[in-house]
Amino acid sequence: MTIQNSSDALARLAAVMETRKPQNGGDPGASYVARLLAKGPDAFLKKIGEEATEVVMAAKDADHGGDKAKLVGEVADLWFHCMVALAHYGLSPSDVLAELERREGTSGIEEKALRKVQSREAGQT
């Protein structure tokens, strides 16, 4: 799968999630996404935490001969729940992809140092 197809798949999923929002008629009785959104941030943020832990556990298992496909599945679950959060806050995968593109070519060490400086400056104003 190419990057373009991947972003298309994310965009399609995000579009479905938009239809699941309560204000767009999402039915919590018929849709898991609608149920999470209707319950509010605590519900989907808790799921993000749980899924992140499961990603860590699957990665640790993969380090010791475990099935790498389980890691892929857990990352998919994590991304899915993160997309629910993005939808709730009026954001989309394209916003995340744009941020990753903005960072492209920048050293991770430089990026982290820049964020530290910006954080300090924001605290002084």
CSV table of C-alpha atoms in Angstrom, one decimal:
chain,number,residue,atom,x,y,z
A,1,MET,CA,0.0,0.0,0.0
A,2,THR,CA,1.4,3.4,-0.9
A,3,ILE,CA,1.3,6.4,1.3
A,4,GLN,CA,-1.3,8.0,-0.9
A,5,ASN,CA,-3.6,5.0,-0.5
A,6,SER,CA,-2.9,5.1,3.3
A,7,SER,CA,-4.0,8.7,3.6
A,8,ASP,CA,-7.0,7.9,1.4
A,9,ALA,CA,-8.0,5.1,3.8
A,10,LEU,CA,-7.6,7.4,6.8
A,11,ALA,CA,-9.7,10.1,5.0
A,12,ARG,CA,-12.4,7.6,4.3
A,13,LEU,CA,-12.5,6.4,7.9
A,14,ALA,CA,-12.5,10.0,9.1
A,15,ALA,CA,-15.5,10.8,6.8
A,16,VAL,CA,-17.4,7.8,8.3
A,17,MET,CA,-16.6,9.1,11.8
A,18,GLU,CA,-18.0,12.5,10.9
A,19,THR,CA,-21.4,10.8,10.2
A,20,ARG,CA,-21.3,9.1,13.6
A,21,LYS,CA,-21.1,12.4,15.6
A,22,PRO,CA,-24.2,13.1,17.6
A,23,GLN,CA,-24.8,16.4,15.8
A,24,ASN,CA,-24.8,14.5,12.5
A,25,GLY,CA,-27.3,11.9,13.7
A,26,GLY,CA,-24.9,9.2,14.9
A,27,ASP,CA,-26.8,6.6,16.8
A,28,PRO,CA,-25.0,5.3,19.9
A,29,GLY,CA,-27.2,2.2,19.8
A,30,ALA,CA,-26.0,1.3,16.3
A,31,SER,CA,-22.4,2.6,16.2
A,32,TYR,CA,-19.4,2.1,18.5
A,33,VAL,CA,-18.0,5.4,17.4
A,34,ALA,CA,-21.3,7.2,18.1
A,35,ARG,CA,-21.4,5.6,21.5
A,36,LEU,CA,-17.8,6.8,22.3
A,37,LEU,CA,-18.5,10.3,21.1
A,38,ALA,CA,-21.8,10.5,23.0
A,39,LYS,CA,-20.1,9.4,26.2
A,40,GLY,CA,-17.6,12.2,25.7
A,41,PRO,CA,-13.8,12.6,26.0
A,42,ASP,CA,-13.4,10.5,29.1
A,43,ALA,CA,-14.6,7.4,27.2
A,44,PHE,CA,-12.4,7.7,24.2
A,45,LEU,CA,-9.4,9.0,26.1
A,46,LYS,CA,-9.5,6.0,28.4
A,47,LYS,CA,-9.6,3.8,25.3
A,48,ILE,CA,-6.6,5.6,23.9
A,49,GLY,CA,-4.7,4.9,27.1
A,50,GLU,CA,-5.7,1.2,27.0
A,51,GLU,CA,-4.8,0.8,23.4
A,52,ALA,CA,-1.4,2.5,23.9
A,53,THR,CA,-0.6,0.0,26.7
A,54,GLU,CA,-1.6,-2.9,24.4
A,55,VAL,CA,0.7,-1.5,21.7
A,56,VAL,CA,3.6,-1.5,24.2
A,57,MET,CA,2.8,-5.1,25.3
A,58,ALA,CA,2.5,-6.3,21.7
A,59,ALA,CA,5.9,-4.7,20.9
A,60,LYS,CA,7.5,-6.3,23.9
A,61,ASP,CA,6.1,-9.7,22.8
A,62,ALA,CA,7.4,-9.2,19.3
A,63,ASP,CA,10.8,-8.6,20.7
A,64,HIS,CA,10.7,-12.1,22.2
A,65,GLY,CA,9.4,-13.9,19.2
A,66,GLY,CA,5.7,-12.9,19.4
A,67,ASP,CA,3.5,-12.4,16.4
A,68,LYS,CA,4.3,-9.0,14.8
A,69,ALA,CA,0.8,-9.0,13.2
A,70,LYS,CA,-0.6,-8.5,16.8
A,71,LEU,CA,1.5,-5.3,17.0
A,72,VAL,CA,0.0,-4.1,13.7
A,73,GLY,CA,-3.5,-4.9,15.0
A,74,GLU,CA,-2.9,-3.0,18.3
A,75,VAL,CA,-1.5,0.0,16.5
A,76,ALA,CA,-4.6,0.0,14.2
A,77,ASP,CA,-6.8,0.0,17.4
A,78,LEU,CA,-4.7,2.9,18.8
A,79,TRP,CA,-4.9,4.9,15.6
A,80,PHE,CA,-8.7,4.2,15.3
A,81,HIS,CA,-9.3,5.6,18.8
A,82,CYS,CA,-7.0,8.6,18.2
A,83,MET,CA,-9.1,9.3,15.1
A,84,VAL,CA,-12.2,9.3,17.3
A,85,ALA,CA,-10.5,12.0,19.4
A,86,LEU,CA,-9.5,14.0,16.4
A,87,ALA,CA,-13.1,13.8,15.1
A,88,HIS,CA,-14.4,15.0,18.5
A,89,TYR,CA,-12.1,18.0,18.4
A,90,GLY,CA,-12.9,18.9,14.8
A,91,LEU,CA,-9.6,17.7,13.5
A,92,SER,CA,-8.7,15.1,10.9
A,93,PRO,CA,-5.9,12.8,9.9
A,94,SER,CA,-4.9,15.3,7.3
A,95,ASP,CA,-4.0,17.7,10.2
A,96,VAL,CA,-1.7,15.1,11.6
A,97,LEU,CA,-0.2,14.3,8.2
A,98,ALA,CA,0.4,18.0,7.7
A,99,GLU,CA,2.2,18.2,11.0
A,100,LEU,CA,4.4,15.2,10.1
A,101,GLU,CA,5.2,16.8,6.7
A,102,ARG,CA,6.1,20.0,8.5
A,103,ARG,CA,8.5,18.1,10.6
A,104,GLU,CA,10.0,16.1,7.7
A,105,GLY,CA,13.7,16.7,7.3
A,106,THR,CA,14.0,18.1,10.9
A,107,SER,CA,16.1,16.1,13.3
A,108,GLY,CA,14.0,14.7,16.2
A,109,ILE,CA,16.5,16.1,18.6
A,110,GLU,CA,16.2,19.6,17.0
A,111,GLU,CA,12.4,19.4,17.1
A,112,LYS,CA,12.3,18.5,20.8
A,113,ALA,CA,14.8,21.3,21.6
A,114,LEU,CA,12.7,23.8,19.7
A,115,ARG,CA,9.5,22.7,21.5
A,116,LYS,CA,11.3,23.2,24.9
A,117,VAL,CA,12.4,26.7,23.9
A,118,GLN,CA,8.9,27.6,22.7
A,119,SER,CA,7.4,26.2,25.9
A,120,ARG,CA,9.8,28.2,28.1
A,121,GLU,CA,9.1,31.4,26.1
A,122,ALA,CA,5.3,30.8,26.4
A,123,GLY,CA,5.7,30.5,30.1
A,124,GLN,CA,7.5,33.8,30.3
A,125,THR,CA,4.9,35.9,28.5
